[in-house]
Each structure stands twice: as C-alpha cells, then as structure tokens.
PDB file of C-alpha atoms and ligand atoms in Angstrom:
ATOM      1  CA  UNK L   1      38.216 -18.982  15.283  1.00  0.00           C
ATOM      2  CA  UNK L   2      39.398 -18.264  11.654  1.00  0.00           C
ATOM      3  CA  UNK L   3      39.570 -15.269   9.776  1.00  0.00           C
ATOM      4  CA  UNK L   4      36.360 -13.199   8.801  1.00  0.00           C
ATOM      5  CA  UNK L   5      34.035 -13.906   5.852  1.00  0.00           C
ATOM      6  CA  UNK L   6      35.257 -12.229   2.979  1.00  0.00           C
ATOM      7  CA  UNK L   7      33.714  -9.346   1.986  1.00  0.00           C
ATOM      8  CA  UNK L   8      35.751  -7.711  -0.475  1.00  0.00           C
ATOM      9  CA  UNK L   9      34.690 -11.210  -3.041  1.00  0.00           C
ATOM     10  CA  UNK L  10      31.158  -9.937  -2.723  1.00  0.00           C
ATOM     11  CA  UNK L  11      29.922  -8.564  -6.334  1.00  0.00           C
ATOM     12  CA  UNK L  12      27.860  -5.162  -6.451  1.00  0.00           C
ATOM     13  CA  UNK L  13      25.370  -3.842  -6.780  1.00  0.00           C
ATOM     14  CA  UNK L  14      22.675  -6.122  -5.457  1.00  0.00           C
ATOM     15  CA  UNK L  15      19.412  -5.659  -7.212  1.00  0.00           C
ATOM     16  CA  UNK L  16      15.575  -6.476  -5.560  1.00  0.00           C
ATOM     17  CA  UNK L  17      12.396  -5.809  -7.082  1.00  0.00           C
ATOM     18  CA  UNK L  18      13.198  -1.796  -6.688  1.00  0.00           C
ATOM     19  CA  UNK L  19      16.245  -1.453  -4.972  1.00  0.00           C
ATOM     20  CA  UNK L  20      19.520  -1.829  -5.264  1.00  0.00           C
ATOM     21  CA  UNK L  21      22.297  -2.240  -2.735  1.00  0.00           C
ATOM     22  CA  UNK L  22      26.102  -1.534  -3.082  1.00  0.00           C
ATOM     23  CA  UNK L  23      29.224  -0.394  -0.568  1.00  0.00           C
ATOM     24  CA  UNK L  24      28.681   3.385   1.136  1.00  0.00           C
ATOM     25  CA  UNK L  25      31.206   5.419  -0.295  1.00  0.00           C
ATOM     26  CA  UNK L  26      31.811   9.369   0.463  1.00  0.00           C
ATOM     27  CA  UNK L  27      29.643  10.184  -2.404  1.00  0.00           C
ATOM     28  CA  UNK L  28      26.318   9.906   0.080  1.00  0.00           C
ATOM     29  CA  UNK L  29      27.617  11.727   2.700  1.00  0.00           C
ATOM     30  CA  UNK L  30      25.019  13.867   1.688  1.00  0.00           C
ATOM     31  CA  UNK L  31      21.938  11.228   0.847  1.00  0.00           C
ATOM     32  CA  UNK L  32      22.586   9.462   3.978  1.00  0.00           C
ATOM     33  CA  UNK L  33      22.664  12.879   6.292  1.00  0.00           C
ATOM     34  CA  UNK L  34      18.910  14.141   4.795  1.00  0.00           C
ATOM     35  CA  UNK L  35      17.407  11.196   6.788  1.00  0.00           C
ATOM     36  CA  UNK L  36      20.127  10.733  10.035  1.00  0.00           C
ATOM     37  CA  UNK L  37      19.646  14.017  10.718  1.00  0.00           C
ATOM     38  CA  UNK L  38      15.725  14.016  11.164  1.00  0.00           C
ATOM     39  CA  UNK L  39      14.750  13.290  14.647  1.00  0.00           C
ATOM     40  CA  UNK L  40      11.887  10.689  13.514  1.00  0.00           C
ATOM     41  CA  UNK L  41      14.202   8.709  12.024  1.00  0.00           C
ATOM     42  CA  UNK L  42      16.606   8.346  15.008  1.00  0.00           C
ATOM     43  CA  UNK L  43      13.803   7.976  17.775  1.00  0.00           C
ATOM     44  CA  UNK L  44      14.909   4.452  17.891  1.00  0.00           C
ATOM     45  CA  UNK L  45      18.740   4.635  16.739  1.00  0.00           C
ATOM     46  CA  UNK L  46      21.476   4.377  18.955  1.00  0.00           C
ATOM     47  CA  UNK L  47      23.017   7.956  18.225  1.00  0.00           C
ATOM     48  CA  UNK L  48      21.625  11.245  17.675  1.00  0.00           C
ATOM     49  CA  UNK L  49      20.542  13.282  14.798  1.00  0.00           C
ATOM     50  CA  UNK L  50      23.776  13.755  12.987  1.00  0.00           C
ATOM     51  CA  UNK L  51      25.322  16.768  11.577  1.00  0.00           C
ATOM     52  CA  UNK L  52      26.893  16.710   7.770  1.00  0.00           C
ATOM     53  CA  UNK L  53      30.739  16.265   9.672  1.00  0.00           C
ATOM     54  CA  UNK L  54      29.519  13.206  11.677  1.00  0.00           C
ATOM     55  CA  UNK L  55      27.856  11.056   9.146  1.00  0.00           C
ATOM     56  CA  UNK L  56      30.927  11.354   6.808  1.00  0.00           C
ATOM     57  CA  UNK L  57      33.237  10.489   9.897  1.00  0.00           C
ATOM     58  CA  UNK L  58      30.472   7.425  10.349  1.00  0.00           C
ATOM     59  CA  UNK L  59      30.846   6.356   6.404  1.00  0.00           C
ATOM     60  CA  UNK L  60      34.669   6.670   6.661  1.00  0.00           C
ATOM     61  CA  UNK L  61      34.804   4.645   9.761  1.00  0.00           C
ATOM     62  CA  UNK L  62      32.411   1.819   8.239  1.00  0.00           C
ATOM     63  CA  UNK L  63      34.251   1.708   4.736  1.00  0.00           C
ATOM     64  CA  UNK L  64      37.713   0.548   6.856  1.00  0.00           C
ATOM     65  CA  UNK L  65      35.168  -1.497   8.329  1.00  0.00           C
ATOM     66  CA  UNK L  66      34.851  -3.288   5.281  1.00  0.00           C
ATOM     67  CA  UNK L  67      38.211  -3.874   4.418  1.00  0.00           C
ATOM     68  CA  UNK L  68      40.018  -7.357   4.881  1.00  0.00           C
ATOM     69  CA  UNK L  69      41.446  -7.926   8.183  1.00  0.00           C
ATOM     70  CA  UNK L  70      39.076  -5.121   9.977  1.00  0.00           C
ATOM     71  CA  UNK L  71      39.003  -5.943  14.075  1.00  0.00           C
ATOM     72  CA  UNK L  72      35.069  -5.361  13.920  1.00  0.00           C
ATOM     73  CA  UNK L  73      34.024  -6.328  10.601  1.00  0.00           C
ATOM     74  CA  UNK L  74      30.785  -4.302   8.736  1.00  0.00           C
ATOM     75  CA  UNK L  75      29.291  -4.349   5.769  1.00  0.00           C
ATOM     76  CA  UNK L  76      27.324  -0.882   5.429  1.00  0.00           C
ATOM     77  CA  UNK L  77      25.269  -0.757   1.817  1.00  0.00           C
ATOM     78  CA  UNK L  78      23.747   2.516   0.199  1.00  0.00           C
ATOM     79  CA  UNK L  79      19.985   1.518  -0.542  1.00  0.00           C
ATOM     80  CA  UNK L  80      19.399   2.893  -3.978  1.00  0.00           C
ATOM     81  CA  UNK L  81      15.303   3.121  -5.530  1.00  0.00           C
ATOM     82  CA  UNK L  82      15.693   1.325  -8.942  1.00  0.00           C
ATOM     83  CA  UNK L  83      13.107   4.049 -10.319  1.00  0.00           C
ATOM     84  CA  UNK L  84      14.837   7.307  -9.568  1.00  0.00           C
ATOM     85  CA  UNK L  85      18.527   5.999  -8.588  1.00  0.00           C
ATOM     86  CA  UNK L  86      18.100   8.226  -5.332  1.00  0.00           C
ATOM     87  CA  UNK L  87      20.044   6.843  -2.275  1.00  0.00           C
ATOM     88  CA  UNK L  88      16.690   6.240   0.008  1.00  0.00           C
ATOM     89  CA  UNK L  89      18.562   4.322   2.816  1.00  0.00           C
ATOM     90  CA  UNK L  90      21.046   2.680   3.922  1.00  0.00           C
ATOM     91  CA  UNK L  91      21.218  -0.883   5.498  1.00  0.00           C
ATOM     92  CA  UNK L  92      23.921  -2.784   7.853  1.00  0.00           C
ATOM     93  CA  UNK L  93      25.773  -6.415   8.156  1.00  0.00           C
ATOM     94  CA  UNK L  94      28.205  -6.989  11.199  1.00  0.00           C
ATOM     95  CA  UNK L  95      30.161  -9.549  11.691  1.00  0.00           C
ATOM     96  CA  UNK L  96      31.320 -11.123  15.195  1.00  0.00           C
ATOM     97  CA  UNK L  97      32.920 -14.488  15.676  1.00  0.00           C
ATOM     98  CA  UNK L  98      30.428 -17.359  17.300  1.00  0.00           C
ATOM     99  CA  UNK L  99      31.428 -18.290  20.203  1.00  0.00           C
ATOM    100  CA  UNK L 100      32.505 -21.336  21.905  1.00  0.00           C
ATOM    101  CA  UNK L 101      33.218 -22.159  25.438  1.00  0.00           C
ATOM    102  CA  UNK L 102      35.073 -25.539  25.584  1.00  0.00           C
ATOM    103  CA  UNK L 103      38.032 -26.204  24.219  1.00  0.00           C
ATOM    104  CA  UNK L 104      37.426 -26.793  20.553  1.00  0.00           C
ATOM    105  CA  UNK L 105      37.390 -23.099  18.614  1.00  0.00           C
ATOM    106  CA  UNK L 106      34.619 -22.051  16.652  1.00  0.00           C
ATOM    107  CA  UNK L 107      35.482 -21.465  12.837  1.00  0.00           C
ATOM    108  CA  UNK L 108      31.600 -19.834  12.179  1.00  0.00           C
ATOM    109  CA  UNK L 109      30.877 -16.340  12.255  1.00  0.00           C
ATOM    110  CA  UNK L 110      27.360 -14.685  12.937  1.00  0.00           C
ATOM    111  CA  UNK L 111      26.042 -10.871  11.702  1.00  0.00           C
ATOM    112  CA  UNK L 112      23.697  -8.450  12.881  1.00  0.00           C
ATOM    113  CA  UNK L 113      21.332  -6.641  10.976  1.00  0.00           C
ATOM    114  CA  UNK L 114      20.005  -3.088  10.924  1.00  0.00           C
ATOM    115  CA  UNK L 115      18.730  -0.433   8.667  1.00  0.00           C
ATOM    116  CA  UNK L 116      16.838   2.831   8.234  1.00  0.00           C
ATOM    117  CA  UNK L 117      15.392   4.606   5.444  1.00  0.00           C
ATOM    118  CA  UNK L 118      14.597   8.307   4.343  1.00  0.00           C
ATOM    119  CA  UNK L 119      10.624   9.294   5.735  1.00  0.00           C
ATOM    120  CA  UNK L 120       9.794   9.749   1.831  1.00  0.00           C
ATOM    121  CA  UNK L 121      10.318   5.787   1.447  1.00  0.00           C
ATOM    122  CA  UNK L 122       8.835   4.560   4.264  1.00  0.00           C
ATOM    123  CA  UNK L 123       5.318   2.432   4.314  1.00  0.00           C
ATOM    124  CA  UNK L 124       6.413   0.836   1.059  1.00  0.00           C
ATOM    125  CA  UNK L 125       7.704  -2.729   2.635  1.00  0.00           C
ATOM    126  CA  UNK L 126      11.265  -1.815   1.407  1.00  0.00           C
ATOM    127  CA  UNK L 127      12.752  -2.057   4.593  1.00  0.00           C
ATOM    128  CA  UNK L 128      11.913  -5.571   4.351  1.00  0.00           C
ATOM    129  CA  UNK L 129      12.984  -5.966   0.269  1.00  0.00           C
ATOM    130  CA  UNK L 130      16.965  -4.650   1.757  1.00  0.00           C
ATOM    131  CA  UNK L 131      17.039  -6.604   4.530  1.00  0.00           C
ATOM    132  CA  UNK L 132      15.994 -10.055   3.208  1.00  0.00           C
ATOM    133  CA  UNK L 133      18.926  -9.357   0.436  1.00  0.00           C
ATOM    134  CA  UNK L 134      21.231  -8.979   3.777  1.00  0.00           C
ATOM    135  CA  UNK L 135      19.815 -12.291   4.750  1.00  0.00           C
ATOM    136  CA  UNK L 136      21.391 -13.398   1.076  1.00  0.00           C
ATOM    137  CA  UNK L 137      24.133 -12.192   1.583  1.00  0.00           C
ATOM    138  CA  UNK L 138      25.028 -13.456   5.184  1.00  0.00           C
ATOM    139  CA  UNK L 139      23.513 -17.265   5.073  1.00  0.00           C
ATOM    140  CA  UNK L 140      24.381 -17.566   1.335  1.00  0.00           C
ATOM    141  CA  UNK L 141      27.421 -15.648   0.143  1.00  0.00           C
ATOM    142  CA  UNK L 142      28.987 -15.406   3.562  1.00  0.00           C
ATOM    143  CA  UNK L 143      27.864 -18.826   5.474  1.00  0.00           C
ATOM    144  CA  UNK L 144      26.881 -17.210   8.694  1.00  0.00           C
ATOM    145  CA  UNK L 145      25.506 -19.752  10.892  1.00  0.00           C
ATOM    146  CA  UNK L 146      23.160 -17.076  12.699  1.00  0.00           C
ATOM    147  CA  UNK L 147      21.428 -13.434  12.036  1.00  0.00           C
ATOM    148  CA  UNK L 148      20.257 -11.108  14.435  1.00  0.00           C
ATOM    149  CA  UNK L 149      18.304  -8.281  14.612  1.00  0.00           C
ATOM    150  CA  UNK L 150      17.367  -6.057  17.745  1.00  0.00           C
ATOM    151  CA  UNK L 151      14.469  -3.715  17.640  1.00  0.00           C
ATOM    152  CA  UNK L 152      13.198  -1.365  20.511  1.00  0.00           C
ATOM    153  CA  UNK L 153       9.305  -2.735  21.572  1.00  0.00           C
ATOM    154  CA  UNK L 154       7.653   0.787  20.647  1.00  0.00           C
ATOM    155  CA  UNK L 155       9.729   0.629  16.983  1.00  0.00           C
ATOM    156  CA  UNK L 156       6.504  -1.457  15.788  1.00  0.00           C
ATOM    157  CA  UNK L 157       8.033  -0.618  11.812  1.00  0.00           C
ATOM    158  CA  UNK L 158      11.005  -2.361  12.561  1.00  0.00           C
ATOM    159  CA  UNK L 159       9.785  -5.405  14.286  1.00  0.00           C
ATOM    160  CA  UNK L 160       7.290  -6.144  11.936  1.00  0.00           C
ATOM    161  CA  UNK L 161       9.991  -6.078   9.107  1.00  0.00           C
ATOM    162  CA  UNK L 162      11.985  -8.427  11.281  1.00  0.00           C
ATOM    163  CA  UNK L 163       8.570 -11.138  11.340  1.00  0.00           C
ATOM    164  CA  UNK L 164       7.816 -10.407   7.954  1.00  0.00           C
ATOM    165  CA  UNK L 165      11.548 -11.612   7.005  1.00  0.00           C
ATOM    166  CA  UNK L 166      10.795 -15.073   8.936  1.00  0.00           C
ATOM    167  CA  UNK L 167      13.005 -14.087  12.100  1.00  0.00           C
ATOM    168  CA  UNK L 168      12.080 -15.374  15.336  1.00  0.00           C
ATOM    169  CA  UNK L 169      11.651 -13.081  18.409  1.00  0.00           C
ATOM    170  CA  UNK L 170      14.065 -14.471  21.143  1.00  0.00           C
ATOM    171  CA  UNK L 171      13.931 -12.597  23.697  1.00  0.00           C
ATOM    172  CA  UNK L 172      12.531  -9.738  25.456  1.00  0.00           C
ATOM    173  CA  UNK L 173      15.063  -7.372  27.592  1.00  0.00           C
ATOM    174  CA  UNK L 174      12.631  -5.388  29.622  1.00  0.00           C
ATOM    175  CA  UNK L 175      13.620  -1.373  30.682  1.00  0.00           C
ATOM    176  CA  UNK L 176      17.189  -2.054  28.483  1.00  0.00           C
ATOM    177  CA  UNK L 177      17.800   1.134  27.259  1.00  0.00           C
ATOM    178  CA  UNK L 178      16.485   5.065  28.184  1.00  0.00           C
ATOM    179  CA  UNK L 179      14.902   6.141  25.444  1.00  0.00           C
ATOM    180  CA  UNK L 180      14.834   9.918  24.107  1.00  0.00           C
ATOM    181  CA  UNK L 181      11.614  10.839  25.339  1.00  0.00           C
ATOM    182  CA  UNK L 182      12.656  10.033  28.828  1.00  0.00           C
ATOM    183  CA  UNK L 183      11.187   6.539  29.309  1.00  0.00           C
ATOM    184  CA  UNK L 184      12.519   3.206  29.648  1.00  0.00           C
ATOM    185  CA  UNK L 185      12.589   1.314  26.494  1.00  0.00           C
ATOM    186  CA  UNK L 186      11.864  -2.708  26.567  1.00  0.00           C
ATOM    187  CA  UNK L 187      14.111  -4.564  23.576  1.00  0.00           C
ATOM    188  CA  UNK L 188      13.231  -7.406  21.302  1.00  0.00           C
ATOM    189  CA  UNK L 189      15.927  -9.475  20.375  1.00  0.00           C
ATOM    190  CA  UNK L 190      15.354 -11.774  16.821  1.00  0.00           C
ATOM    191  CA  UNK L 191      17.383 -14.200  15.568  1.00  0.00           C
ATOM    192  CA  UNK L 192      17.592 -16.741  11.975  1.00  0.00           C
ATOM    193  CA  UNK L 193      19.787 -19.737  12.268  1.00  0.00           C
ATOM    194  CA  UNK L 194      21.073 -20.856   8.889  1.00  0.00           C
ATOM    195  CA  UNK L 195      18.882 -23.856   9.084  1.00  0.00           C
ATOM    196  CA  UNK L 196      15.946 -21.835   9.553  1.00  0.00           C
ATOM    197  CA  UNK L 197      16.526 -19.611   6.337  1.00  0.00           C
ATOM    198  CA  UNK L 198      14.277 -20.338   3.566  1.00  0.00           C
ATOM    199  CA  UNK L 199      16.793 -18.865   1.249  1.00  0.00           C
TER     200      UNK L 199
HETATM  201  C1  COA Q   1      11.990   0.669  10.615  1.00  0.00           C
HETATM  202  C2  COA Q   1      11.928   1.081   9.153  1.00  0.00           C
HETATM  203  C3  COA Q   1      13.257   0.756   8.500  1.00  0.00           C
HETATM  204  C4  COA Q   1      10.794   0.285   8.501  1.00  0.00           C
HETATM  205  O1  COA Q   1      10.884   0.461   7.110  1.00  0.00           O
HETATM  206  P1  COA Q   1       9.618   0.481   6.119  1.00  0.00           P
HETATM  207  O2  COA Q   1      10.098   0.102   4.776  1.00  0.00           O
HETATM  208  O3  COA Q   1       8.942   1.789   6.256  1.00  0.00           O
HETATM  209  O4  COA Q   1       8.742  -0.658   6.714  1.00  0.00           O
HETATM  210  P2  COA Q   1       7.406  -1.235   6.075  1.00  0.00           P
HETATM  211  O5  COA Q   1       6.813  -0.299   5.086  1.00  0.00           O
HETATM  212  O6  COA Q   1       7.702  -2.596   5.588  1.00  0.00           O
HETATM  213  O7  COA Q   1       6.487  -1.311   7.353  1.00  0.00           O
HETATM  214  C5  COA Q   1       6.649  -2.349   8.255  1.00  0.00           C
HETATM  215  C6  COA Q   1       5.318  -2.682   8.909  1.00  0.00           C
HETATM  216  O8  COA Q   1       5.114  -1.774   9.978  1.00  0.00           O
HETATM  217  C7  COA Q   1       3.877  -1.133   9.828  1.00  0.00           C
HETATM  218  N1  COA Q   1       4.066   0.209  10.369  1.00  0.00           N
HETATM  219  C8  COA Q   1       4.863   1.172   9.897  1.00  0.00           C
HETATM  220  N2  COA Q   1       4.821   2.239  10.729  1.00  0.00           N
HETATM  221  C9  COA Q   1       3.978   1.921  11.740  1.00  0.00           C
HETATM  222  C10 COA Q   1       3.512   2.591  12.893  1.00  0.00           C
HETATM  223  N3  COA Q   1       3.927   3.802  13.209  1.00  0.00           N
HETATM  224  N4  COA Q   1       2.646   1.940  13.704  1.00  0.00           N
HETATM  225  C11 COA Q   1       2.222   0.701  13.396  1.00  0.00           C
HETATM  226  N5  COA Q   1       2.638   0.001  12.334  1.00  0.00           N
HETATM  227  C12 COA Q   1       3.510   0.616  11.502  1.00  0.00           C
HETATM  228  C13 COA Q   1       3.571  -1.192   8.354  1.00  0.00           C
HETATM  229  O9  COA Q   1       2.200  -1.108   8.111  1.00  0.00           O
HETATM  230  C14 COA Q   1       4.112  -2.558   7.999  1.00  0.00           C
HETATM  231  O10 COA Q   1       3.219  -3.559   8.418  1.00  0.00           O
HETATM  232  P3  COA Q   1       3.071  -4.967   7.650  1.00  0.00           P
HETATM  233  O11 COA Q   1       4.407  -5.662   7.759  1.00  0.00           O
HETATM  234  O12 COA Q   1       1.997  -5.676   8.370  1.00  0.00           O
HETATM  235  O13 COA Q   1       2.741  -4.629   6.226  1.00  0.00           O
HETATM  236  C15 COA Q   1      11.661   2.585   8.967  1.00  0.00           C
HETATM  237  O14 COA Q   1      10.487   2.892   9.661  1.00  0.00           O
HETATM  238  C16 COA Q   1      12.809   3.450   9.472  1.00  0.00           C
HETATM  239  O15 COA Q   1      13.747   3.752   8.747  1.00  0.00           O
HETATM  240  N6  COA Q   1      12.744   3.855  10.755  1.00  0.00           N
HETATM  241  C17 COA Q   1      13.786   4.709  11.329  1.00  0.00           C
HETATM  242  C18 COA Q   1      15.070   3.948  11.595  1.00  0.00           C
HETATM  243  C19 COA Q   1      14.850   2.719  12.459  1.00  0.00           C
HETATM  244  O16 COA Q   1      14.105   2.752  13.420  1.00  0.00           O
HETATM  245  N7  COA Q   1      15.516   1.617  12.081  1.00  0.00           N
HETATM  246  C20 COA Q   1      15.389   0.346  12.759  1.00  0.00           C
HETATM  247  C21 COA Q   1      16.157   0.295  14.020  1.00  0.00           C
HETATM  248  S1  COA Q   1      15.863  -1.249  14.856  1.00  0.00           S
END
C-alpha cells in the first residue's frame, strides 16, 4: 500500500448543472446544522439529530480529515445551489486502502460515498447531480479502482440515487442495523468498479 490519493491537488469549487461543491469549512456550521438536526433527515443516518456544538466538532474533525497524511482519509464537500448560493447539503468521499491478501501489496485505494441534503432541496434529483461529481472526482481525479455506497432498504431516496448513478446493488445484509423506530433495518450495499464508470 502507498500513500493516499491526494486531495489537497484537487481544484474547487466543482460546478454541475445547479450546484456547486467545495471543502466544508467552519463557515456552515450553521447551514449544515438546519438539516442534521431535523429528525427526517437522520431517519437513515448513522448518528442522531445534532446540536449546533456537535456538527462543528463533526466539520472540524472531517477538515483534518482532509489534510495530507490523515490515518482515515475524507473528503467532506459543502453542496452549494448555483441559483441562491445557499449551502443545501453536504456530500462525502472516504478513502480506505484496497486490500490484498497474498503477498504482493496493493498500491489502489477505494472511497465510499454518502450524502444528505436540506428537506427544502429534496425531490429535485440533486442528490444524484453531487454524487455523480463524487464519482468524478474518485475514478477520475483520484484513480480509485472502486466506489461504494450503502443505503438502508426502507431509504428508497437514497437507493434510487445510487441506480440512477449506474451503481450496482451487491449485496443485501438482512436485519444489519436497529433502526430508530425500533425495527430491524435490512442494508443494500452498491458498488462501481473503475471499469464500470461511464465517466
Ligand atoms: C437520500 C437523499 C439524499 C435523496 O436526495 P434527493 O435529491 O431528494 O433525491 P431525488 O430527488 O433524486 O430522489 C431520488 C428518487 O427517489 C424518489 N423518492 C424520493 N423520496 C421518496 C419516497 N419517500 N418514497 C419513494 N420514492 C422516493 C424520487 O422520486 C426519485 O426517483 P427517481 O430516481 O425515479 O426520479 C435525500 O432524501 C436525503 O438527504 N435524505 C436524508 C439523508 C439520507 O438518508 N442520506 C442517505 C444515506 S444512505
């Protein structure tokens, strides 16, 4: 295994049709809290609602996340609307080494992929507009060999963004995770190998 994909050469911001996507800094502390603290929004997140205190701790944590030489590397992006400049979202890239289990190393690294956007935004496909720039970003800019993507079964939203972006469901883990209303929640696992990105 080498070193991570450098992130620090990528260039910002990143435009789409009508969004565009740069680093998290402490400036949205406030942007990012108006939708990770609304219960609807984190039905299907791995942490809570989040108070103002905890989502700047999160940003901090993910901007050292971002520098060279972080153990886990991240990329987390502010999603900005074009139209109004409001921070609507915000969108994630993590980094793991691939793995290899003889005795040659592996030098290629793979990412995960996850995002979530303010209520207001929602139902407008740009869930889908942010991630396939991710998709960019890790096959093209960073040479990831593979993408990922899990997605709880009942999150229908998210895993119809994930086959709308050309990802292939992998697996299903059934009863992975207790969800927050109290019942076992099944988990779709997607994946894109390089070869398979249309780019
Ligand atoms: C998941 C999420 C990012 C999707 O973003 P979005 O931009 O609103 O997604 P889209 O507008 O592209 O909608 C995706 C698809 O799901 C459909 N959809 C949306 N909500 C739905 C619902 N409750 N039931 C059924 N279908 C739904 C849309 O019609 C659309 O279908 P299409 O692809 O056939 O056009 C957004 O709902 C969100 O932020 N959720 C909270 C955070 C979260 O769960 N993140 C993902 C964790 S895995």
């Amino acid at each position: 295994m080498t070193g991570s994909p450098e992130l620090t050469g990528l260039v910002w911001p990143r435009l789409t049709d009508r969004l565009a996507l740069r680093p998290l800094t402490l400036d949205d502390v406030d942007a990012v809290h108006a939708f990770r603290s609304l219960p609807e929004v984190v039905l299907h997140l791995s942490h809570d609602v989040l108070t103002r205190e905890q989502v700047l701790t999160r940003i901090a944590q993910r901007i050292e996340r971002g520098r060279p030489g972080a153990a886990e590397p991240l990329l987390a992006l502010a999603v900005e609307e074009l139209r109004t400049g409001r921070v609507v979202g915000d969108v994630m890239l993590r980094l793991e080494p691939s793995r290899s289990i003889g005795r040659t190393p592996t030098h290629e690294w793979e990412g995960t992929i996850g995002y979530a956007l303010h209520p207001d935004v929602q139902g407008r496909g740009l869930a889908a507009e942010a991630a396939a720039e991710l998709l960019v970003i890790g096959f093209r800019d960073l040479g990831l060999r593979r993408i990922t993507a899990d997605a709880y079964a009942d999150n229908v939203a998210s895993n119809r963004v994930l086959r709308r972006l050309g990802m292939r469901q992998e697996a299903m883990i059934r009863a992975k995770s207790l969800g927050k209303d109290g019942t076992w929640l099944d988990d779709n696992s997607w994946a894109m190998l390089r070869d398979e990105w249309p780019g």
